[in-house]
Coordinates of C-alpha atoms and ligand atoms in Angstrom, one line a residue:
M182 CA 40.5 137.4 227.7
E183 CA 38.5 134.2 227.8
K184 CA 36.2 135.0 230.7
T185 CA 34.2 131.7 230.6
A186 CA 37.4 129.9 231.6
I187 CA 38.0 132.1 234.7
F188 CA 37.0 130.4 237.9
H189 CA 37.3 130.7 241.6
R190 CA 35.1 129.7 244.6
P191 CA 35.9 130.5 248.2
T192 CA 36.2 126.9 249.2
D193 CA 37.9 123.5 248.7
N194 CA 40.9 123.6 246.3
F195 CA 40.5 127.3 245.6
A196 CA 40.6 128.7 249.2
Y197 CA 41.9 127.0 252.2
L198 CA 43.6 127.7 255.5
L199 CA 47.4 127.3 255.9
D200 CA 47.1 128.6 259.5
D201 CA 44.7 130.7 261.5
R202 CA 45.6 133.9 259.6
T203 CA 46.8 132.6 256.2
L204 CA 44.6 131.6 253.4
Q205 CA 46.0 130.0 250.2
L206 CA 44.0 131.2 247.2
R207 CA 43.9 129.8 243.7
L208 CA 42.4 131.1 240.5
K209 CA 42.0 129.2 237.2
T210 CA 42.2 131.0 233.8
K211 CA 42.5 129.8 230.2
K212 CA 46.0 128.6 229.5
N213 CA 48.4 131.3 228.0
D214 CA 45.6 133.9 228.1
V215 CA 46.1 136.0 231.2
T216 CA 49.5 137.6 231.7
S217 CA 49.3 138.7 235.3
V218 CA 46.9 138.6 238.2
S219 CA 46.8 140.6 241.4
L220 CA 44.8 139.8 244.5
I221 CA 42.7 142.6 245.9
F222 CA 42.0 141.9 249.6
G223 CA 41.0 143.3 252.9
D224 CA 38.9 143.1 256.0
P225 CA 35.2 143.8 255.0
Y226 CA 34.7 146.2 257.9
I227 CA 37.6 148.5 257.4
W228 CA 36.4 151.6 255.5
R229 CA 37.6 155.2 255.3
N230 CA 35.6 158.1 253.8
G231 CA 33.0 155.8 252.5
E232 CA 35.4 153.5 250.7
W233 CA 36.5 150.0 251.5
Q234 CA 40.2 149.8 252.4
F235 CA 42.1 147.0 250.5
S236 CA 45.6 145.9 249.7
K237 CA 46.9 144.5 246.4
M238 CA 49.5 141.8 245.8
P239 CA 50.6 139.8 242.8
M240 CA 49.7 136.1 242.3
N241 CA 52.1 133.5 241.0
L242 CA 51.4 131.4 237.9
V243 CA 52.2 128.0 239.4
G244 CA 51.1 125.5 236.9
N245 CA 48.9 124.4 234.0
D246 CA 46.8 121.3 233.1
G247 CA 47.0 121.8 229.4
L248 CA 43.7 123.8 229.3
H249 CA 44.0 126.0 232.3
D250 CA 46.6 128.1 234.1
Y251 CA 46.6 128.1 237.9
W252 CA 47.5 131.2 239.9
E253 CA 48.2 131.0 243.6
T254 CA 49.0 133.3 246.5
E255 CA 48.9 133.3 250.3
A256 CA 46.8 136.1 251.7
F257 CA 47.5 137.2 255.3
A258 CA 44.3 138.0 257.1
A259 CA 45.4 140.1 260.1
T260 CA 41.8 140.3 261.4
K261 CA 41.0 136.7 260.4
R262 CA 38.2 138.0 258.0
L263 CA 38.7 138.4 254.3
R264 CA 37.0 139.8 251.2
Y265 CA 38.9 139.5 248.0
G266 CA 38.8 139.7 244.2
F267 CA 41.2 139.3 241.3
Q268 CA 42.6 141.9 238.9
L269 CA 43.5 140.2 235.7
T270 CA 45.5 141.5 232.8
S271 CA 45.9 140.0 229.3
L272 CA 47.7 141.4 226.3
T273 CA 44.5 143.3 225.3
E274 CA 42.4 143.8 228.4
E275 CA 42.2 144.3 232.1
T276 CA 39.3 143.2 234.3
I277 CA 38.3 142.7 237.9
Y278 CA 36.8 139.4 238.8
T279 CA 34.6 139.2 242.0
E280 CA 31.8 137.2 243.4
K281 CA 29.4 139.5 241.6
G282 CA 31.0 139.2 238.2
F283 CA 33.5 141.1 236.1
F284 CA 34.1 144.8 236.3
D285 CA 36.1 147.4 234.4
S286 CA 37.3 149.2 237.5
I287 CA 37.8 148.2 241.1
P288 CA 34.5 148.1 243.0
T289 CA 34.9 150.2 246.2
D290 CA 32.3 148.3 248.2
S291 CA 33.5 145.1 250.0
D292 CA 30.1 143.6 249.4
Y293 CA 31.1 142.8 245.7
Y294 CA 34.0 140.6 246.7
F295 CA 34.5 136.9 247.4
C296 CA 33.8 136.3 251.1
F297 CA 35.9 134.1 253.4
P298 CA 34.0 135.1 256.5
Y299 CA 36.4 134.0 259.3
L300 CA 39.5 131.9 259.5
H301 CA 38.8 129.4 262.3
E302 CA 41.8 127.5 263.4
N303 CA 39.7 124.3 263.8
E304 CA 38.8 124.5 260.1
L305 CA 42.4 123.8 259.1
F306 CA 42.7 120.4 257.4
Q307 CA 44.5 118.2 259.9
A308 CA 45.7 114.7 259.3
P309 CA 48.1 112.9 261.7
Q310 CA 51.5 114.4 261.3
W311 CA 53.3 111.0 261.6
V312 CA 51.8 110.1 258.2
K313 CA 54.1 112.6 256.5
G314 CA 57.1 110.4 257.5
T315 CA 55.5 107.1 256.7
V316 CA 56.2 104.8 253.8
W317 CA 53.5 102.2 253.8
Y318 CA 53.8 98.5 252.9
Q319 CA 50.6 96.7 251.9
I320 CA 50.3 93.1 253.0
F321 CA 47.7 90.6 251.8
P322 CA 47.9 88.4 254.9
E323 CA 47.0 85.1 253.2
R324 CA 50.1 85.4 251.0
F325 CA 52.9 87.0 253.0
G326 CA 54.3 84.3 255.2
N327 CA 53.1 81.1 256.8
G328 CA 54.4 81.2 260.4
N329 CA 52.1 78.7 262.0
P330 CA 51.1 75.7 259.8
S331 CA 49.0 74.3 262.7
I332 CA 46.2 76.8 261.9
N333 CA 46.3 76.3 258.1
P334 CA 42.8 76.3 256.6
K335 CA 41.5 73.1 255.0
N336 CA 43.2 72.2 251.7
T337 CA 46.1 74.6 252.2
K338 CA 48.5 74.3 249.3
A339 CA 52.2 74.2 249.7
W340 CA 53.6 77.8 249.8
G341 CA 53.7 79.2 246.3
S342 CA 53.2 75.7 244.7
E343 CA 50.5 77.0 242.3
P344 CA 49.4 80.3 240.9
P345 CA 47.0 82.3 243.1
A346 CA 43.4 81.6 242.2
V347 CA 40.0 82.9 243.4
N348 CA 39.6 80.0 245.8
N349 CA 43.0 78.7 246.8
F350 CA 44.7 79.0 250.2
F351 CA 48.4 79.0 251.2
G352 CA 48.1 79.6 254.9
G353 CA 49.7 83.0 255.4
D354 CA 49.2 84.3 258.9
F355 CA 50.2 86.9 261.6
D356 CA 53.1 84.8 262.8
G357 CA 54.4 84.7 259.2
V358 CA 54.4 88.6 259.2
T359 CA 56.0 88.8 262.6
A360 CA 58.8 86.4 261.5
H361 CA 59.6 88.6 258.5
L362 CA 59.5 92.1 260.1
D363 CA 63.3 92.3 259.5
H364 CA 62.5 92.4 255.8
L365 CA 60.4 95.5 256.3
T366 CA 62.9 97.2 258.4
D367 CA 65.6 96.3 255.9
I368 CA 63.7 98.1 253.0
G369 CA 62.9 101.0 255.3
V370 CA 59.1 101.0 255.3
N371 CA 57.4 102.1 258.6
G372 CA 53.7 101.4 258.1
I373 CA 51.8 98.2 257.3
Y374 CA 48.4 98.3 255.7
F375 CA 46.7 94.9 256.0
T376 CA 43.9 94.0 253.7
P377 CA 41.1 92.5 255.9
V378 CA 41.9 90.2 258.8
F379 CA 38.5 89.6 260.3
E380 CA 36.7 86.3 260.2
A381 CA 35.5 85.6 256.6
S382 CA 35.2 82.7 254.3
S383 CA 37.2 83.8 251.2
N384 CA 41.0 84.1 250.9
H385 CA 40.7 87.9 250.6
K386 CA 38.4 88.3 253.7
Y387 CA 36.3 91.1 252.2
D388 CA 33.2 89.0 253.0
T389 CA 33.2 89.5 256.8
I390 CA 31.4 87.0 259.0
D391 CA 32.4 88.6 262.4
Y392 CA 33.9 92.1 262.7
M393 CA 35.0 91.5 266.3
E394 CA 37.0 88.3 265.6
I395 CA 40.3 87.7 263.8
D396 CA 40.0 85.0 261.2
P397 CA 41.3 81.8 262.8
Q398 CA 43.5 81.1 259.7
F399 CA 45.6 84.2 260.6
G400 CA 45.9 83.4 264.4
D401 CA 44.3 84.6 267.6
A402 CA 44.2 87.9 269.5
D403 CA 47.5 87.2 271.1
A404 CA 49.2 86.7 267.7
L405 CA 47.9 90.0 266.4
K406 CA 48.8 91.8 269.7
E407 CA 52.3 90.4 269.5
L408 CA 52.6 91.5 265.9
I409 CA 51.4 95.0 266.7
T410 CA 53.7 95.3 269.7
Q411 CA 56.7 94.2 267.7
C412 CA 55.8 96.6 264.9
H413 CA 55.4 99.5 267.3
S414 CA 58.8 98.7 269.0
R415 CA 60.3 99.0 265.5
G416 CA 58.5 102.3 264.8
I417 CA 56.1 100.6 262.3
K418 CA 52.4 101.7 262.3
V419 CA 49.6 99.3 261.7
M420 CA 46.5 100.0 259.6
L421 CA 43.6 97.6 259.2
D422 CA 40.9 97.4 256.5
A423 CA 37.3 98.2 257.5
V424 CA 34.8 96.7 255.1
F425 CA 31.7 98.6 256.2
N426 CA 29.9 99.0 252.8
H427 CA 28.9 95.4 252.9
S428 CA 29.1 92.3 255.1
G429 CA 29.7 88.7 254.0
Y430 CA 27.0 86.3 253.2
Y431 CA 27.6 84.4 256.4
F432 CA 27.4 87.5 258.6
P433 CA 24.9 86.2 261.3
P434 CA 22.4 89.2 260.8
F435 CA 22.2 88.4 257.1
Q436 CA 21.8 84.7 257.8
D437 CA 18.9 85.7 260.1
V438 CA 17.3 87.6 257.3
L439 CA 17.7 84.7 254.9
K440 CA 16.1 82.4 257.5
N441 CA 13.3 84.6 259.0
G442 CA 12.6 86.9 256.1
E443 CA 10.4 89.9 256.9
S444 CA 10.1 89.0 260.6
S445 CA 13.9 89.1 261.1
P446 CA 14.9 91.8 263.5
Y447 CA 17.8 92.4 261.1
K448 CA 15.8 93.0 258.0
D449 CA 16.6 96.8 258.1
W450 CA 20.3 96.1 258.5
F451 CA 20.4 95.6 254.7
H452 CA 18.7 97.0 251.6
I453 CA 16.2 94.2 250.8
H454 CA 13.9 95.0 247.9
S455 CA 11.4 92.0 248.4
F456 CA 11.0 88.8 250.3
P457 CA 12.0 86.0 250.1
V458 CA 15.6 87.1 249.8
L459 CA 17.1 85.7 246.7
G460 CA 20.8 85.8 245.6
G461 CA 22.1 84.8 242.2
E462 CA 23.3 87.0 239.4
K463 CA 20.8 89.8 240.2
P464 CA 20.1 89.6 243.9
N465 CA 16.9 91.2 245.2
Y466 CA 19.0 93.2 247.7
E467 CA 21.7 95.8 247.3
A468 CA 25.2 94.4 247.3
F469 CA 28.8 95.3 246.4
G470 CA 28.2 95.5 242.6
F471 CA 25.9 92.5 242.0
V472 CA 28.0 90.1 244.2
D473 CA 25.4 88.3 246.1
S474 CA 27.8 87.1 248.8
M475 CA 28.4 90.8 249.8
P476 CA 25.1 92.3 250.9
K477 CA 25.2 96.0 251.3
L478 CA 24.9 97.2 254.9
N479 CA 22.3 99.9 255.8
T480 CA 24.7 102.3 257.5
A481 CA 21.9 104.8 258.1
N482 CA 20.2 102.4 260.4
P483 CA 21.1 103.4 264.0
E484 CA 21.7 99.8 265.1
V485 CA 24.1 99.1 262.2
K486 CA 25.8 102.4 262.9
K487 CA 26.2 101.6 266.6
Y488 CA 27.6 98.2 265.8
L489 CA 30.1 99.5 263.2
L490 CA 31.2 102.4 265.3
E491 CA 31.9 99.9 268.1
V492 CA 34.0 97.9 265.7
G493 CA 35.9 101.1 264.8
T494 CA 36.9 101.8 268.4
Y495 CA 37.3 98.2 269.6
W496 CA 40.4 97.5 267.5
I497 CA 41.9 100.8 268.5
N498 CA 41.2 100.4 272.2
E499 CA 42.1 96.7 272.5
F500 CA 44.8 96.3 269.8
D501 CA 46.2 99.9 269.5
I502 CA 46.0 100.0 265.7
D503 CA 47.1 103.2 264.1
G504 CA 44.8 103.5 261.1
W505 CA 41.7 102.4 259.3
R506 CA 41.5 101.9 255.5
L507 CA 37.9 102.1 254.5
D508 CA 36.8 99.7 251.7
V509 CA 34.4 101.0 248.9
A510 CA 34.4 104.2 251.0
N511 CA 32.4 106.3 248.4
E512 CA 29.4 104.0 248.5
V513 CA 28.9 104.4 252.2
D514 CA 26.8 107.4 253.3
Q515 CA 28.8 110.5 254.3
P516 CA 26.9 111.2 257.5
F517 CA 28.1 107.7 258.7
W518 CA 31.7 108.6 258.0
R519 CA 31.4 111.9 259.8
E520 CA 30.3 110.0 262.9
F521 CA 33.0 107.4 262.3
R522 CA 35.7 110.1 262.3
K523 CA 34.4 111.7 265.5
T524 CA 34.2 108.4 267.3
V525 CA 37.6 106.9 266.3
K526 CA 39.4 110.2 266.8
E527 CA 38.0 110.4 270.3
A528 CA 39.4 106.9 270.9
K529 CA 42.8 107.9 269.4
P530 CA 43.3 111.5 268.2
D531 CA 46.1 110.7 265.8
V532 CA 44.5 107.6 264.2
Y533 CA 44.7 107.8 260.4
I534 CA 41.6 107.4 258.2
L535 CA 42.2 106.4 254.6
G536 CA 39.3 106.0 252.2
E537 CA 39.4 103.8 249.2
I538 CA 38.1 106.1 246.4
W539 CA 39.4 105.9 242.8
H540 CA 37.8 109.1 241.7
D541 CA 37.6 112.8 242.6
S542 CA 37.4 112.7 246.4
M543 CA 37.0 116.4 247.4
P544 CA 33.7 115.8 249.3
W545 CA 35.4 113.3 251.7
L546 CA 38.4 115.5 252.3
R547 CA 36.9 118.6 253.9
G548 CA 38.3 117.7 257.3
D549 CA 35.2 116.0 258.6
Q550 CA 35.6 112.5 257.1
F551 CA 38.9 111.2 255.9
D552 CA 42.6 112.1 256.2
A553 CA 43.5 110.8 252.8
V554 CA 42.3 108.7 249.9
M555 CA 44.1 106.1 247.8
N556 CA 45.5 108.1 244.9
Y557 CA 44.6 105.8 242.0
P558 CA 44.7 108.7 239.5
F559 CA 48.4 109.0 240.4
K560 CA 48.9 105.3 239.5
T561 CA 47.0 105.6 236.3
N562 CA 49.1 108.5 235.1
V563 CA 52.4 107.1 236.0
L564 CA 51.6 103.8 234.3
N565 CA 50.0 105.4 231.2
L566 CA 53.3 107.3 230.7
L567 CA 56.0 104.8 231.7
A568 CA 54.4 101.4 231.3
K569 CA 51.7 101.7 228.6
N570 CA 53.1 104.6 226.6
S571 CA 49.5 105.8 226.1
I572 CA 50.3 109.4 227.0
N573 CA 53.5 111.5 226.5
S574 CA 55.3 113.3 229.2
K575 CA 53.7 116.6 228.3
Q576 CA 50.3 115.1 229.0
F577 CA 51.6 113.4 232.1
A578 CA 52.7 116.8 233.6
E579 CA 49.3 118.2 232.6
N580 CA 47.3 115.3 234.0
M581 CA 49.3 115.3 237.3
S582 CA 48.8 119.1 237.6
K583 CA 45.1 118.7 237.1
V584 CA 44.9 116.1 240.0
Y585 CA 47.2 118.2 242.2
Y586 CA 45.3 121.4 241.8
S587 CA 42.0 119.7 242.4
Y588 CA 42.8 119.5 246.1
P589 CA 44.0 121.9 248.7
K590 CA 47.8 121.6 249.1
T591 CA 47.1 120.8 252.8
V592 CA 45.1 117.8 251.6
F593 CA 47.4 116.7 248.8
D594 CA 50.4 116.7 251.2
F595 CA 48.8 113.6 252.8
T596 CA 47.6 111.8 249.6
F597 CA 48.2 108.0 249.6
N598 CA 50.1 107.2 246.4
L599 CA 50.4 103.7 245.0
V600 CA 51.5 102.1 241.8
G601 CA 49.8 98.7 242.4
S602 CA 47.7 96.9 244.9
H603 CA 45.8 93.6 245.4
D604 CA 43.2 95.0 242.9
T605 CA 45.6 95.7 240.1
A606 CA 48.2 93.9 238.0
R607 CA 51.7 94.0 239.5
I608 CA 53.9 96.9 238.6
L609 CA 56.7 94.9 237.1
T610 CA 54.2 93.0 234.9
E611 CA 52.7 96.3 233.9
C612 CA 56.2 97.5 232.9
N613 CA 56.7 94.4 230.7
D614 CA 59.3 93.1 233.1
N615 CA 61.5 96.1 232.4
I616 CA 63.5 96.8 235.6
N617 CA 64.7 100.3 234.5
I618 CA 61.2 101.5 233.8
T619 CA 60.0 100.0 237.1
K620 CA 62.8 101.9 238.8
Q621 CA 61.6 105.1 237.2
V622 CA 58.1 104.3 238.5
F623 CA 59.4 103.9 242.0
T624 CA 61.5 107.1 241.7
I625 CA 58.3 109.0 241.2
L626 CA 56.4 107.1 243.9
L627 CA 59.0 107.7 246.5
T628 CA 59.8 111.4 245.8
F629 CA 56.3 112.8 244.9
M630 CA 54.1 114.8 247.3
G631 CA 52.1 112.4 249.5
T632 CA 52.6 109.2 251.3
P633 CA 53.8 106.2 249.2
C634 CA 52.7 102.7 249.6
I635 CA 54.5 99.6 248.3
Y636 CA 52.5 96.5 247.6
Y637 CA 54.3 93.5 249.2
G638 CA 56.6 91.7 246.8
D639 CA 56.8 94.6 244.3
E640 CA 60.2 95.5 245.9
I641 CA 61.7 92.1 245.0
G642 CA 60.1 91.9 241.6
L643 CA 57.1 89.6 242.0
T644 CA 55.0 89.5 238.8
G645 CA 51.3 88.8 238.2
G646 CA 48.3 90.0 236.3
Q647 CA 44.9 91.3 237.6
D648 CA 43.2 89.9 240.7
P649 CA 43.8 87.0 241.5
G650 CA 47.1 87.0 239.6
C651 CA 48.6 89.8 241.7
R652 CA 48.2 87.9 245.0
E653 CA 50.9 85.3 244.8
C654 CA 52.9 84.0 247.8
M655 CA 55.8 86.2 248.8
D656 CA 59.0 84.6 247.6
W657 CA 61.4 84.3 250.5
D658 CA 64.2 82.8 248.4
E659 CA 66.7 85.6 248.0
N660 CA 68.1 84.0 244.9
N661 CA 64.9 85.0 243.2
H662 CA 64.9 88.6 244.3
Q663 CA 65.5 91.4 241.8
L664 CA 68.2 93.0 243.9
E665 CA 68.7 96.0 241.6
L666 CA 65.1 96.9 242.2
K667 CA 65.2 96.3 245.9
N668 CA 68.4 98.4 246.3
H669 CA 66.8 101.2 244.3
I670 CA 63.8 101.2 246.6
Q671 CA 65.9 101.1 249.7
T672 CA 68.1 103.9 248.5
L673 CA 65.1 106.1 247.7
I674 CA 63.4 105.4 251.1
A675 CA 66.7 106.2 252.9
L676 CA 67.0 109.4 250.9
R677 CA 63.4 110.4 251.6
T678 CA 63.9 109.7 255.3
K679 CA 67.0 111.9 255.5
E680 CA 65.8 114.7 253.2
K681 CA 62.3 115.9 254.3
L682 CA 61.8 117.9 251.0
L683 CA 61.7 114.5 249.3
A684 CA 58.9 113.5 251.6
N685 CA 56.1 115.9 252.3
E686 CA 57.8 119.2 253.3
G687 CA 57.7 122.3 251.0
S688 CA 55.8 122.8 247.8
I689 CA 55.9 121.1 244.4
T690 CA 55.8 122.6 240.9
F691 CA 55.8 120.6 237.8
V692 CA 58.5 120.7 235.1
H693 CA 56.6 120.7 231.9
P694 CA 58.7 119.1 229.1
T695 CA 59.4 121.3 226.1
E696 CA 58.9 118.5 223.7
A697 CA 55.9 116.0 223.7
N698 CA 58.0 113.3 225.2
G699 CA 60.9 115.2 226.6
I700 CA 62.4 115.2 230.1
F701 CA 59.8 115.9 232.8
G702 CA 59.7 116.0 236.5
Y703 CA 59.0 118.3 239.4
K704 CA 60.7 120.6 241.8
K705 CA 60.2 120.3 245.5
H706 CA 61.2 123.5 247.3
N707 CA 61.2 125.3 250.6
A708 CA 62.7 128.6 251.7
T709 CA 66.3 127.4 251.5
K710 CA 66.6 124.8 248.9
T711 CA 65.2 123.1 245.8
I712 CA 65.3 119.5 244.8
I713 CA 64.5 118.6 241.2
V714 CA 63.5 115.2 240.1
L715 CA 63.9 114.6 236.4
L716 CA 63.1 111.5 234.3
N717 CA 63.5 110.7 230.6
P718 CA 60.6 108.6 229.3
S719 CA 61.7 108.6 225.7
S720 CA 63.8 106.1 223.8
D721 CA 66.6 108.7 223.1
E722 CA 69.0 110.6 225.3
Q723 CA 67.5 113.9 226.2
Q724 CA 68.8 117.3 227.5
Y725 CA 67.5 119.6 230.2
A726 CA 68.8 123.1 231.1
L727 CA 69.1 123.7 234.8
D728 CA 68.8 127.3 236.1
R729 CA 72.1 129.1 235.7
D730 CA 74.5 130.2 238.4
Q731 CA 73.6 127.4 240.8
K732 CA 75.7 124.9 242.6
Y733 CA 74.3 121.4 242.0
N734 CA 74.6 118.3 244.0
I735 CA 73.4 115.0 242.5
L736 CA 71.6 113.1 245.3
Y737 CA 70.9 110.0 243.2
S738 CA 70.7 109.2 239.5
S739 CA 71.0 106.7 236.7
G740 CA 72.2 107.5 233.2
L741 CA 72.7 111.2 234.1
L742 CA 75.4 113.6 233.2
I743 CA 75.7 117.3 234.1
E744 CA 77.9 119.6 232.1
G745 CA 77.7 123.2 233.2
S746 CA 74.0 123.7 233.6
N747 CA 73.1 121.1 231.0
V748 CA 71.7 117.8 232.1
S749 CA 71.7 114.8 229.7
I750 CA 69.7 111.8 230.7
S751 CA 69.9 108.5 228.8
T752 CA 66.8 106.6 227.9
E753 CA 65.0 105.1 231.0
G754 CA 67.3 107.2 233.3
F755 CA 66.5 109.6 236.1
G756 CA 68.1 112.1 238.4
I757 CA 67.5 113.7 241.8
I758 CA 69.4 116.9 242.0
E759 CA 69.7 119.4 244.8
Y760 CA 70.6 123.1 244.5
N761 CA 70.5 126.5 246.3
L762 CA 72.9 125.0 248.9
Ligands
LIG263 C1 36.2 88.6 242.8 C2 37.2 87.9 241.9 C3 37.4 88.7 240.7 C4 36.1 88.9 239.9 C5 35.1 89.5 240.9 C6 33.7 89.7 240.3 O1 38.5 87.8 242.6 O2 38.4 88.1 239.8 O3 36.3 89.8 238.9 O4 35.0 88.7 242.1 O5 32.8 88.8 240.8 C7 36.9 91.7 246.9 C8 38.0 90.8 246.5 C9 38.0 90.5 245.0 C10 36.6 90.0 244.7 C11 35.6 91.0 245.1 C12 34.1 90.6 244.8 O6 39.3 91.4 246.9 O7 38.9 89.5 244.7 O8 36.6 89.8 243.2 O9 35.7 91.3 246.5 O10 33.9 89.4 245.5 C13 35.7 99.2 242.4 C14 35.3 99.7 243.7 C15 36.4 99.4 244.8 C16 36.8 97.9 244.8 C17 37.2 97.6 243.4 C18 37.6 96.1 243.3 O11 35.0 101.1 243.7 O12 35.9 99.7 246.0 O13 36.2 97.9 242.4 N1 37.9 97.6 245.7 C19 37.6 97.1 247.1 C20 38.7 96.1 247.5 C21 38.6 94.8 246.8 C22 37.4 94.1 247.2 C23 36.2 95.0 247.3 C24 36.3 96.4 247.2 C25 35.0 94.4 247.7 O14 40.0 96.8 247.4 O15 39.7 94.0 246.9 O16 37.1 93.0 246.3 O17 35.0 94.3 249.2 C26 37.7 101.6 238.3 C27 36.5 102.2 238.9 C28 36.6 101.8 240.4 C29 36.8 100.3 240.5 C30 38.1 100.0 239.8 C31 38.4 98.5 239.9 O18 38.6 102.4 237.7 O19 36.5 103.5 238.8 O20 35.4 102.2 241.1 O21 36.8 100.0 241.9 O22 38.0 100.3 238.5 O23 37.4 97.7 239.3

């Protein structure tokens, strides 16, 4: 047995509450090494005749990431206290794994074991429940709809008359969004995530001038209130973007520092290395990257903190927004986010907090900071397989498993999945304009665990490369829409809305392909049924054997045929199949 590969820790993705008496436990072992695992567990204080009293139960092998197997079980802690260890068996060996190391026989003293001292209900990871039923739609407001030309910024170009550039403006605004809410209802989305809307000089508005004001090119407070009211009456939630890592160059406190140098009362609002303050390619102050027009805010400074926390509650209290997306979230100090969470949840207990983090985000998802992060590893994996062909479906299943098992299930249920955004090339462009492959991508996005987000225009087949190419004007001429893609997305959203297992109910296990680029997918299951999502990424027709003796019902498919228990899927096809009816 490869003991160096065996790992558990009584926290994070390895041990977490499902409710106040149930702990989900995971163990990692070398792939194909251990043949069975049992959990040894009990209350540390229950002893008889000088021996600790424990129970034993088998753990399930639930997945693998190519290097490791993952074992899982749910331990019921009647007294809310738990000590536990693992009994592992391989073809040649048996061992007991505890906090104190490996043993040949079961230690009889509870002190040896992993310790989960007490299951406190308030330590259960809790994100707003409504998010589970949400399909987000991301809007870059400068480019969605121009509903009020009278507030166009200077030099506004005719809508869509030229490609999006770093500095051009097309006059998108709130009225333009309000006017097109039917489009959102028609697709079936029920949440809007707006990139920044506060006063700023650029077209993307990530360079805030005033966090308490709407940018005049988007409208006034009444226009935003009207938009939010109309969204709410249609059951659409609204999330705004909080850019707290840095301000814009024209943020008055930064201008004051530029003007008054060391004597500015705002000098500690930023991270200034020396005076006079100098911008350029390597500014002498901290910034977002080295972008001198985005000076980094000192979020540990009590005055900055107070100001930004007020911003956090102001838009909730005055505009009734439902969520905050936090820009460059991992470069802001975590104590600040802890206070942010407390403050905004006091203002609105079910407000949603989404961090923008592209990497492993466990530290921010322990219940005291964010409800979710933007799942860019999901996007990378889906695109590497289907669009770029840089991994095969076996690696896809392994990579996805690795991401999935690196979070508690309770956290992953809320992950924010995306396949493109204002920071990436458009999905259809990534898929070389291949509609079938783009349909496969959306099949995964809209049936996977987590909350999906569609970037405006992707549903009608807009194209474009990296920023700024991916920020073109929404095309409102239906003759230009890719209806096949739009219908596909509508169908999947409708299916997801009707069938909760396709959204975030139940559990997921991955279908690992038998061949390098064979059929892959995942099963979503609860106590009564299983739904299996299968995709063929290869350039040949492929077969997959369903479990025998089941009655199958195809919910939605393309290029799929079932004969007996054998599924054939043509190239670029997919299937969503339900069984155990
Ligand atoms: C502008 C131009 C670009 C040019 C850039 C450099 O448009 O063409 O390349 O300047 O000078 C905003 C605007 C951008 C703007 C940028 C700077 O939207 O258009 O770029 O400001 O002025 C990392 C961060 C992540 C960040 C991305 C972009 O971790 O937080 O980079 N995303 C947010 C927003 C952006 C926004 C900003 C931050 C700044 O969503 O829209 O940009 O407020 C990896 C790394 C990630 C990295 C990612 C992308 O995989 O792991 O950490 O994200 O690549 O680069």
